[in-house]
Coordinates of C-alpha atoms and ligand atoms in Angstrom, one line a residue:
Chain A
M312 CA 132.3 93.7 110.6
K313 CA 132.6 93.5 114.3
K314 CA 136.1 93.3 115.8
N315 CA 136.5 90.1 117.8
T316 CA 139.7 88.6 119.3
S317 CA 138.3 85.1 120.1
I318 CA 140.3 82.2 118.6
A319 CA 137.5 81.6 116.1
T320 CA 138.4 84.7 114.2
L321 CA 142.1 84.0 113.9
S322 CA 143.4 83.4 110.5
I323 CA 144.5 79.9 109.5
I324 CA 145.5 80.6 105.9
Q325 CA 146.8 83.9 104.7
M326 CA 148.0 84.8 101.2
R327 CA 149.3 88.1 100.1
D328 CA 150.0 88.8 96.4
V329 CA 150.9 85.3 95.7
S330 CA 152.1 84.3 92.3
A331 CA 153.0 80.7 91.3
S332 CA 154.6 79.1 88.3
Y333 CA 155.7 75.5 87.4
D334 CA 158.4 76.7 84.9
S335 CA 159.2 80.2 86.2
Q336 CA 157.8 81.6 82.9
N337 CA 154.1 81.1 82.8
F338 CA 152.4 82.2 85.9
V339 CA 149.4 80.0 86.7
L340 CA 148.5 82.2 89.7
K341 CA 148.9 86.0 89.6
N342 CA 148.8 88.2 92.7
V343 CA 146.2 86.2 94.7
S344 CA 145.4 87.4 98.2
M345 CA 143.1 85.6 100.6
N346 CA 142.4 85.2 104.2
V347 CA 140.7 82.1 105.7
K348 CA 139.6 82.4 109.3
R349 CA 139.6 79.4 111.6
G350 CA 136.4 77.4 111.5
T351 CA 135.3 78.6 108.1
N352 CA 133.9 76.4 105.4
Y353 CA 135.7 77.8 102.5
A354 CA 135.2 76.8 98.8
I355 CA 137.2 77.5 95.7
V356 CA 135.6 77.2 92.3
G357 CA 136.8 77.9 88.8
A358 CA 137.1 76.5 85.3
S359 CA 139.5 73.6 84.6
G360 CA 143.1 74.8 84.5
S361 CA 142.3 78.1 86.3
G362 CA 144.8 77.3 89.1
K363 CA 142.7 75.8 91.9
T364 CA 144.9 72.8 92.6
T365 CA 148.0 75.0 92.5
L366 CA 146.3 77.3 95.1
L367 CA 145.7 74.4 97.4
K368 CA 149.2 73.0 97.1
L369 CA 150.6 76.4 98.1
M370 CA 148.7 76.2 101.3
N371 CA 150.4 73.0 102.6
G372 CA 153.8 73.6 101.1
M373 CA 153.6 71.1 98.3
M374 CA 154.4 74.1 96.2
I375 CA 156.4 77.2 97.0
P376 CA 155.2 80.6 95.7
S377 CA 157.4 82.5 93.2
S378 CA 156.5 85.7 94.9
G379 CA 154.2 86.9 97.7
V380 CA 153.6 85.3 101.1
V381 CA 151.7 82.2 102.2
L382 CA 151.1 81.6 105.8
Y383 CA 149.6 78.6 107.5
N384 CA 149.0 79.3 111.1
Y385 CA 151.3 82.3 110.8
Q386 CA 154.1 80.1 109.6
K387 CA 155.5 79.6 106.1
P388 CA 154.7 76.2 104.7
D389 CA 158.0 74.7 103.6
L390 CA 158.6 71.0 103.6
K391 CA 162.4 71.5 104.0
N392 CA 161.7 73.2 107.4
K393 CA 161.9 70.7 110.3
E394 CA 159.6 72.7 112.4
Y395 CA 157.0 72.9 109.7
K396 CA 157.2 69.2 108.9
K397 CA 155.8 68.5 112.3
S398 CA 152.8 70.7 111.7
I399 CA 152.0 69.3 108.3
A400 CA 150.7 66.2 110.0
K401 CA 147.8 68.4 111.2
I402 CA 146.9 69.4 107.6
G403 CA 144.4 67.0 106.3
Y404 CA 145.0 66.9 102.5
I405 CA 142.9 65.0 100.0
S406 CA 144.3 65.4 96.5
Q407 CA 142.3 65.4 93.3
T408 CA 143.5 61.9 92.6
L409 CA 143.0 60.8 96.3
G410 CA 146.4 59.3 96.7
L411 CA 145.2 56.0 98.2
V412 CA 147.4 52.9 98.4
K413 CA 145.3 50.7 96.1
N414 CA 146.8 47.3 97.2
S415 CA 146.3 48.0 100.9
S416 CA 143.2 47.5 102.9
V417 CA 140.8 50.3 103.8
L418 CA 142.0 50.1 107.5
D419 CA 145.7 50.2 106.5
N420 CA 145.0 53.3 104.4
V421 CA 143.2 55.1 107.2
L422 CA 146.0 54.2 109.7
I423 CA 148.5 56.0 107.4
G424 CA 147.0 59.2 108.7
A425 CA 148.2 58.3 112.2
L426 CA 151.8 57.4 111.1
P427 CA 153.3 60.9 112.0
R428 CA 152.4 60.2 115.6
L429 CA 154.1 56.8 115.6
N430 CA 157.8 56.2 116.2
A431 CA 160.0 54.5 113.5
V432 CA 160.2 51.0 115.1
K433 CA 156.6 50.7 115.9
S434 CA 155.5 52.0 112.4
F435 CA 157.9 49.6 110.7
L436 CA 156.4 46.6 112.6
K437 CA 152.9 47.9 112.1
M438 CA 152.4 48.1 115.8
F439 CA 149.6 50.6 116.2
P440 CA 148.5 51.4 119.8
K441 CA 145.0 50.2 120.5
D442 CA 143.6 53.7 120.8
E443 CA 144.8 54.5 117.3
I444 CA 143.0 51.5 115.9
D445 CA 139.9 52.4 117.8
T446 CA 140.1 55.9 116.3
A447 CA 140.5 54.4 112.9
H448 CA 137.3 52.4 113.3
E449 CA 135.6 55.5 114.7
V450 CA 136.4 57.6 111.6
L451 CA 135.5 54.7 109.3
N452 CA 132.2 54.5 111.1
L453 CA 131.7 58.2 110.6
V454 CA 132.2 57.8 106.8
G455 CA 130.1 54.7 106.8
L456 CA 132.7 52.2 105.8
D457 CA 133.5 50.3 108.9
T458 CA 132.0 47.1 107.5
K459 CA 134.5 47.2 104.6
S460 CA 137.6 47.9 106.6
N461 CA 139.4 44.8 105.4
R462 CA 138.5 45.3 101.8
K463 CA 141.4 46.2 99.4
V464 CA 141.0 49.8 98.2
H465 CA 141.0 48.8 94.5
M466 CA 137.9 46.9 95.0
L467 CA 135.8 49.9 96.2
S468 CA 133.5 52.2 94.2
G469 CA 134.4 55.8 93.4
G470 CA 132.3 57.1 96.2
E471 CA 133.7 54.6 98.7
K472 CA 137.3 55.5 97.7
R473 CA 136.5 59.2 98.5
R474 CA 135.2 58.2 101.9
V475 CA 138.5 56.3 102.6
A476 CA 140.5 59.4 101.7
I477 CA 138.3 61.5 104.0
A478 CA 138.7 59.0 106.8
R479 CA 142.5 59.0 106.3
A480 CA 142.5 62.8 106.5
L481 CA 140.4 62.8 109.6
M482 CA 142.7 60.2 111.1
Q483 CA 145.4 62.9 111.0
K484 CA 143.4 64.7 113.7
P485 CA 143.6 67.7 111.4
D486 CA 143.2 71.4 112.2
I487 CA 142.3 72.0 108.6
L488 CA 141.0 69.9 105.7
L489 CA 142.2 70.7 102.2
A490 CA 140.1 68.8 99.7
D491 CA 140.6 69.0 95.9
E492 CA 137.4 68.3 93.9
I493 CA 136.6 65.1 95.8
V494 CA 132.9 65.1 94.9
S495 CA 133.1 66.4 91.3
E496 CA 132.9 63.0 89.7
L497 CA 130.1 61.8 91.8
D498 CA 126.4 62.0 91.0
S499 CA 124.6 64.8 92.9
V500 CA 123.0 62.4 95.5
T501 CA 126.3 60.7 96.4
A502 CA 128.1 64.0 96.2
R503 CA 125.8 65.4 98.9
E504 CA 126.2 62.3 101.0
V505 CA 129.9 62.8 101.0
M506 CA 129.6 66.5 101.7
D507 CA 127.3 65.7 104.6
V508 CA 130.0 63.3 106.0
I509 CA 132.5 66.2 105.9
K510 CA 130.0 68.6 107.5
D511 CA 129.4 66.2 110.4
A512 CA 133.2 65.7 110.8
Q513 CA 133.7 69.5 110.7
R514 CA 131.2 70.0 113.5
K515 CA 132.6 67.2 115.5
F516 CA 136.3 68.1 115.2
K517 CA 135.9 71.9 114.8
L518 CA 137.6 71.8 111.5
T519 CA 138.4 74.5 109.0
A520 CA 137.7 73.2 105.5
I521 CA 139.0 74.5 102.3
M522 CA 137.4 72.6 99.4
I523 CA 137.7 72.9 95.7
H524 CA 134.4 72.4 93.8
H525 CA 133.3 72.2 90.3
D526 CA 129.7 72.9 91.0
M527 CA 129.0 76.5 92.1
N528 CA 125.6 75.6 93.6
L529 CA 127.1 72.9 95.7
A530 CA 129.8 75.3 96.9
L531 CA 127.3 77.9 97.9
E532 CA 125.2 75.3 99.6
Y533 CA 127.9 74.1 101.9
A534 CA 130.4 76.9 102.2
N535 CA 130.4 80.2 104.1
R536 CA 132.6 81.7 101.5
V537 CA 133.3 80.9 97.9
A538 CA 136.4 82.2 96.0
V539 CA 136.1 82.2 92.2
I540 CA 139.3 81.7 90.4
K541 CA 139.6 82.7 86.7
D542 CA 142.9 82.3 84.8
G543 CA 145.0 82.4 87.9
D544 CA 143.2 85.4 89.4
K545 CA 140.8 85.5 92.3
V546 CA 138.0 87.4 90.6
L547 CA 135.3 87.0 93.3
E548 CA 134.8 86.1 96.9
I549 CA 131.2 85.6 97.7
G550 CA 128.8 84.1 100.3
V551 CA 125.1 83.6 100.8
D552 CA 123.1 85.5 103.3
G553 CA 119.5 84.3 103.1
E554 CA 118.4 85.1 99.6
Q555 CA 121.3 87.5 99.0
I556 CA 124.7 86.8 97.6
I557 CA 127.2 89.1 99.2
D558 CA 130.5 90.3 97.6
F559 CA 133.2 90.0 100.2
Q560 CA 136.1 91.0 97.9
T561 CA 135.3 94.5 96.9
G562 CA 132.1 95.0 98.8
D563 CA 130.5 97.1 96.2
L564 CA 129.3 94.8 93.4
T565 CA 125.6 94.6 92.9
Q566 CA 123.6 91.4 93.0
E567 CA 123.4 91.4 89.2
E568 CA 127.1 92.0 88.7
I569 CA 127.9 89.1 90.9
M570 CA 125.5 86.8 89.1
E571 CA 127.0 87.7 85.8
M572 CA 130.6 87.1 87.0
Y573 CA 129.9 83.8 88.8
N574 CA 127.9 82.3 86.0
E575 CA 130.9 82.6 83.7
P576 CA 133.2 79.9 85.1
K577 CA 130.5 77.3 85.1
K578 CA 131.0 75.4 81.8
Chain B
M1497 CA 156.1 45.4 50.3
N1498 CA 158.5 48.2 49.7
P1499 CA 161.8 47.5 47.9
K1500 CA 163.8 48.7 50.9
N1501 CA 162.4 45.9 53.0
N1502 CA 163.1 43.3 50.3
L1503 CA 166.7 44.5 50.2
L1504 CA 167.0 44.2 54.0
I1505 CA 165.6 40.7 54.0
G1506 CA 168.0 39.7 51.2
A1507 CA 170.9 41.1 53.2
I1508 CA 169.9 39.2 56.3
I1509 CA 169.7 35.9 54.4
A1510 CA 173.1 36.5 52.9
V1511 CA 174.6 37.2 56.3
V1512 CA 173.1 34.0 57.7
V1513 CA 174.5 31.9 54.8
V1514 CA 178.0 33.3 55.2
M1515 CA 177.9 32.8 59.0
S1516 CA 176.6 29.2 58.6
Y1517 CA 179.5 28.4 56.3
D1518 CA 181.9 29.9 58.8
V1519 CA 180.7 27.8 61.7
G1520 CA 180.2 24.6 59.6
V1521 CA 176.5 24.1 59.4
D1522 CA 176.0 20.9 57.5
P1523 CA 172.4 19.8 56.6
I1524 CA 173.6 16.5 55.2
A1525 CA 175.2 15.6 58.6
F1526 CA 171.8 16.3 60.1
V1527 CA 169.9 14.0 57.8
D1528 CA 172.6 11.3 58.0
G1529 CA 172.4 11.4 61.7
L1530 CA 168.6 11.0 62.0
P1531 CA 168.8 7.1 62.3
N1532 CA 171.0 7.6 65.4
L1533 CA 167.9 8.9 67.2
G1534 CA 166.4 5.4 66.6
I1535 CA 169.2 3.9 68.5
V1536 CA 168.6 6.2 71.4
L1537 CA 164.9 5.3 71.4
K1538 CA 165.7 1.6 71.4
E1539 CA 168.1 2.0 74.3
M1540 CA 165.5 3.9 76.2
T1541 CA 163.2 0.9 76.1
E1542 CA 166.0 -1.1 77.8
F1543 CA 166.0 1.2 80.8
E1544 CA 165.9 -0.8 84.0
S1545 CA 163.2 0.0 86.4
E1546 CA 165.4 0.6 89.5
H1547 CA 166.8 3.6 87.7
W1548 CA 163.5 5.4 88.0
G1549 CA 164.1 5.7 91.7
I1550 CA 167.5 7.3 91.1
A1551 CA 166.0 9.7 88.5
F1552 CA 163.2 10.6 90.9
W1553 CA 165.6 11.5 93.8
A1554 CA 167.9 13.3 91.5
M1555 CA 165.1 15.4 90.2
L1556 CA 163.8 16.1 93.7
E1557 CA 167.3 17.3 94.7
T1558 CA 167.3 19.6 91.7
I1559 CA 163.9 21.0 92.6
E1560 CA 165.0 21.5 96.2
M1561 CA 168.1 23.3 95.1
A1562 CA 166.1 25.6 92.8
F1563 CA 163.6 26.3 95.6
I1564 CA 166.2 27.2 98.2
G1565 CA 168.2 29.2 95.8
T1566 CA 165.1 31.1 94.5
L1567 CA 163.9 31.9 98.0
A1568 CA 167.3 33.0 99.3
G1569 CA 167.8 35.1 96.3
V1570 CA 164.4 36.8 96.7
M1571 CA 165.0 37.5 100.4
I1572 CA 168.2 39.3 99.6
S1573 CA 166.7 41.0 96.5
L1574 CA 163.9 42.8 98.4
P1575 CA 166.1 45.2 100.4
L1576 CA 168.6 45.5 97.5
S1577 CA 165.9 46.5 95.1
I1578 CA 164.9 49.4 97.4
F1579 CA 168.5 50.6 97.5
A1580 CA 168.7 50.3 93.7
A1581 CA 165.5 52.2 92.9
R1582 CA 166.1 55.6 91.4
N1583 CA 163.0 57.2 93.0
I1584 CA 164.0 56.3 96.5
S1585 CA 167.7 55.8 96.8
S1586 CA 170.6 58.2 96.4
K1587 CA 172.7 58.2 93.2
Y1588 CA 175.8 57.2 95.1
V1589 CA 174.1 54.0 96.2
Y1590 CA 172.0 53.0 93.2
V1591 CA 174.6 53.5 90.5
P1592 CA 177.3 51.1 91.9
L1593 CA 174.6 48.7 93.1
R1594 CA 173.0 48.5 89.7
A1595 CA 176.4 47.9 88.1
L1596 CA 177.0 45.1 90.5
L1597 CA 173.6 43.5 89.9
A1598 CA 174.1 43.8 86.1
A1599 CA 177.4 42.0 86.6
T1600 CA 175.7 39.0 88.3
R1601 CA 173.4 38.7 85.3
T1602 CA 176.1 38.8 82.7
F1603 CA 177.1 35.2 83.2
P1604 CA 174.7 32.2 83.1
S1605 CA 174.4 30.5 86.4
I1606 CA 176.5 27.5 85.2
L1607 CA 179.5 29.8 85.1
W1608 CA 178.8 31.0 88.6
A1609 CA 178.5 27.3 89.6
I1610 CA 182.0 26.6 88.4
L1611 CA 183.3 29.5 90.6
F1612 CA 181.4 28.2 93.6
V1613 CA 182.5 24.6 93.0
I1614 CA 186.1 25.9 93.3
M1615 CA 185.1 27.9 96.4
V1616 CA 183.0 25.4 98.4
G1617 CA 183.7 22.1 96.6
L1618 CA 181.6 19.7 94.6
G1619 CA 177.9 19.2 95.4
P1620 CA 174.5 20.9 95.6
F1621 CA 175.6 23.7 97.9
A1622 CA 177.7 25.2 95.1
G1623 CA 174.7 25.0 92.8
I1624 CA 172.5 26.7 95.4
L1625 CA 174.9 29.5 95.7
A1626 CA 175.0 30.0 91.9
I1627 CA 171.2 30.0 91.7
T1628 CA 171.0 32.4 94.6
L1629 CA 173.4 34.8 93.0
Y1630 CA 171.7 34.7 89.6
T1631 CA 168.3 35.2 91.2
I1632 CA 169.5 38.2 93.1
G1633 CA 170.6 39.8 89.9
F1634 CA 167.4 39.1 88.2
I1635 CA 164.7 39.7 90.8
S1636 CA 166.4 42.8 92.1
K1637 CA 166.2 44.3 88.6
L1638 CA 162.6 43.3 88.1
Q1639 CA 161.7 44.6 91.5
Y1640 CA 163.5 47.9 91.3
E1641 CA 161.8 48.5 88.0
S1642 CA 158.4 47.8 89.4
I1643 CA 159.2 50.2 92.3
E1644 CA 160.2 52.8 89.8
A1645 CA 157.0 52.3 87.9
I1646 CA 154.6 52.7 90.9
D1647 CA 151.9 55.3 90.9
Y1648 CA 153.4 58.6 92.1
D1649 CA 150.0 59.7 93.4
P1650 CA 149.9 58.0 96.8
V1651 CA 153.6 58.9 97.3
E1652 CA 152.8 62.6 96.9
A1653 CA 149.7 62.4 99.1
T1654 CA 151.5 60.6 101.9
T1655 CA 154.4 63.0 101.7
A1656 CA 151.9 65.8 102.3
I1657 CA 150.7 64.0 105.4
G1658 CA 154.3 64.1 106.7
L1659 CA 155.4 60.4 106.5
S1660 CA 159.1 59.6 107.0
K1661 CA 161.0 57.8 104.3
I1662 CA 160.9 54.5 106.1
Q1663 CA 157.1 54.8 106.6
L1664 CA 156.8 55.7 103.0
I1665 CA 158.6 52.5 102.0
R1666 CA 156.8 50.4 104.4
Y1667 CA 153.2 51.6 103.8
V1668 CA 153.3 52.8 100.2
I1669 CA 156.2 51.6 98.1
I1670 CA 156.2 47.9 99.2
P1671 CA 152.4 47.3 99.0
E1672 CA 152.3 49.1 95.6
S1673 CA 155.1 47.1 94.1
A1674 CA 154.4 43.7 95.7
P1675 CA 151.6 42.4 93.4
H1676 CA 154.1 41.7 90.6
L1677 CA 156.5 40.0 93.1
L1678 CA 154.6 36.6 93.3
S1679 CA 154.5 36.3 89.6
Q1680 CA 158.2 37.2 89.3
I1681 CA 159.1 34.6 92.0
L1682 CA 157.1 31.9 90.1
Y1683 CA 158.7 32.8 86.9
M1684 CA 162.2 32.7 88.5
F1685 CA 161.6 29.3 90.2
D1686 CA 160.4 27.9 86.9
Y1687 CA 163.5 29.2 85.2
N1688 CA 165.8 28.1 88.1
V1689 CA 164.6 24.5 87.9
R1690 CA 165.7 24.3 84.3
Q1691 CA 169.0 26.0 85.1
T1692 CA 169.6 23.7 88.1
S1693 CA 169.1 20.6 85.9
I1694 CA 172.3 21.4 84.0
L1695 CA 174.4 22.6 87.0
G1696 CA 175.4 18.9 87.7
I1697 CA 177.5 19.1 84.5
V1698 CA 180.1 21.1 86.4
G1699 CA 179.6 19.1 89.6
A1700 CA 177.3 21.5 91.4
G1701 CA 174.6 18.9 92.2
G1702 CA 171.3 17.9 90.7
I1703 CA 170.2 15.6 88.0
G1704 CA 172.6 17.0 85.4
F1705 CA 175.4 15.1 87.1
Y1706 CA 173.8 11.8 86.0
I1707 CA 172.9 12.9 82.6
I1708 CA 176.5 14.0 81.8
N1709 CA 177.9 10.8 83.2
Y1710 CA 175.6 8.6 81.1
I1711 CA 176.6 10.6 78.1
K1712 CA 180.3 10.2 78.9
F1713 CA 179.9 6.4 79.0
F1714 CA 177.7 6.2 75.9
E1715 CA 174.6 5.2 77.8
Y1716 CA 172.4 7.4 75.7
G1717 CA 169.2 5.6 76.6
K1718 CA 169.6 6.3 80.3
A1719 CA 170.6 9.9 79.6
A1720 CA 167.5 10.3 77.5
V1721 CA 165.2 8.9 80.2
F1722 CA 166.7 11.2 82.8
M1723 CA 166.1 14.1 80.4
L1724 CA 162.6 12.9 80.0
V1725 CA 162.2 13.1 83.8
V1726 CA 163.4 16.7 83.7
L1727 CA 160.9 17.5 80.9
I1728 CA 158.0 16.0 82.9
A1729 CA 159.1 17.9 86.1
V1730 CA 159.4 21.2 84.3
L1731 CA 156.1 20.8 82.6
A1732 CA 154.5 19.9 85.9
I1733 CA 156.0 23.0 87.6
D1734 CA 155.0 25.1 84.7
W1735 CA 151.4 23.9 85.0
I1736 CA 151.3 24.4 88.7
S1737 CA 152.6 28.0 88.4
V1738 CA 150.0 28.8 85.8
K1739 CA 147.4 27.6 88.3
I1740 CA 148.8 29.7 91.1
R1741 CA 149.1 32.7 88.9
D1742 CA 145.5 32.4 87.7
R1743 CA 144.2 32.0 91.2
Y1744 CA 146.2 34.6 93.1
I1745 CA 147.6 37.1 90.7
M1746 CA 144.9 37.8 88.3
K1747 CA 142.6 38.6 91.2
A1748 CA 145.2 40.7 92.9
Q1749 CA 145.5 43.0 89.9
H1750 CA 143.8 46.4 90.3
G1751 CA 140.1 45.7 89.9
Q1752 CA 140.7 43.3 87.1
Q1753 CA 138.3 40.4 86.6
V1754 CA 139.6 36.8 86.3
K1755 CA 139.2 35.8 82.6
V1756 CA 137.3 32.6 82.2
K1757 CA 138.4 30.4 79.4
T1758 CA 135.5 29.2 77.3
N1759 CA 137.1 26.3 75.4
Ligands
ATP737 N1 153.0 69.9 87.3 C1 152.7 70.8 86.4 N2 153.7 71.3 85.5 C2 153.4 72.3 84.7 N3 152.2 72.9 84.6 C3 151.2 72.5 85.4 C4 151.4 71.5 86.4 N4 150.3 71.3 87.0 C5 149.4 72.2 86.5 N5 150.0 72.9 85.6 C6 149.3 74.0 84.8 O1 149.0 75.0 85.7 C7 147.7 75.5 85.4 C8 146.8 75.4 86.6 O2 146.7 74.0 87.0 P1 145.8 73.5 88.2 O3 146.0 72.1 88.3 O4 146.1 74.4 89.3 O5 144.3 73.8 87.6 P2 142.9 73.4 88.2 O6 142.2 74.7 88.4 O7 143.1 72.6 89.4 O8 142.2 72.6 87.1 P3 141.3 71.3 87.2 O9 139.9 71.8 87.5 O10 141.3 70.7 85.8 O11 141.8 70.4 88.2 C9 147.2 74.7 84.2 O12 147.3 75.5 83.0 C10 148.1 73.5 84.1 O13 148.3 73.1 82.8
MG738 MG1 142.7 70.7 89.9

């Protein structure tokens, strides 16, 4: 690869020999290393329980590694660190369960993404500046939900809820979007619609996206790079170049060996 | 049925019999007393029409007291319930606060009414204070429990966005715990109307004052009619709250459809 020092090739997420555990006995991630460059469309796939969600939570500091180093923007994600708490507002995070406030309207949910930019008094009185409300309608328009902005979230369909979660993340004016299986439960047509929304947003806001997928084909279709996780291990990092699948991790696997490995986690 | 259960049921019956003897339960007195009901009924028919007005205004005062007390209690409960919720507040705040709230629930409101009559004198204000205090104890508990039961999912997600604690309370905790609030308020109001009806017995205002006085002067017919007014008012309020509940609360629940009665 060619050496290049433009901002586009700077890393946004770096992991070195990261292990993670929920009970400090069973390690759900073992010595994972990865490097995600700015502007990349990165995908993570793997079987259920392989550790994908855990990996994502390490990136924004919702989880602290047992050993190894995680860096977001050359900084350790740590929610107890005041300096980092400011930058977390720029990490768009969509959890596997979406985390929407079901009894609030679509618009109110989206505006939550702007709260870190609002002072305590104004946010308590729900006094959003006009430009923030305009931005909210803009992102709702982008995800195709502006006509339903007053609807309560619990009255939306599954696909619509995902769009609200995306809109809220975009409202954060993020540098990076972390999305956990947000299209897995949708039919393939709706899934692609939602993915296209994200692709548009990415182009518009020059976002880096790290997305967990269930479907390897979908991952390869939308991402520049796909990391395959198996039992807490990153076993592959691949990408598509024309008809070829390239092994970025070791650089010496043959096409057949890759196919063999990546077919496995699909169940 | 297994023999163990039979033994248990036998034991419970034995205990009830012993206790009844102890407190002087007398079925014969009950049967002998039945004709007295006839006297009350006869006296009820002799009720003079101008008393209906008194009964109406006394009942209205009762309802007003219950309404003010319920609303004041709810207003105070809302911030208190946030400070009493384990998942938001600190241990040093919620432990003493919960103990205090439990204490207010220990006594029925009529005992609080006696205390407030001593404090602020006879009349409806003492009754309102008693109802307010009791409502605080109750609604705060219901409310902190529903705050503790909210879905953790949006809390986690918005923490990851970087919301402050106040923003979290304002935009996640309150909207997520509010749907139960209207139903709790209706229930409390219903309950408070019934409670307020007897506060007059200790001089804390409301219709109970008339009832106890008629009973004291052996005017059982009038007392019975006033009780009838309480009954009608309580049933009416009950019916109205069911209507409100059906209309606003069933629909407000997460994606649930309103059930249509078919009879
Ligand atoms: N809060 C938790 N406490 C304890 N163990 C957990 C917790 N969350 C996840 N685990 C365990 O960690 C392992 C990895 O979980 P993780 O959620 O990262 O998997 P995943 O790859 O995201 O799976 P899925 O595709 O089903 O979402 C699993 O074995 C899971 O049981
Ligand atoms: Mg997961």
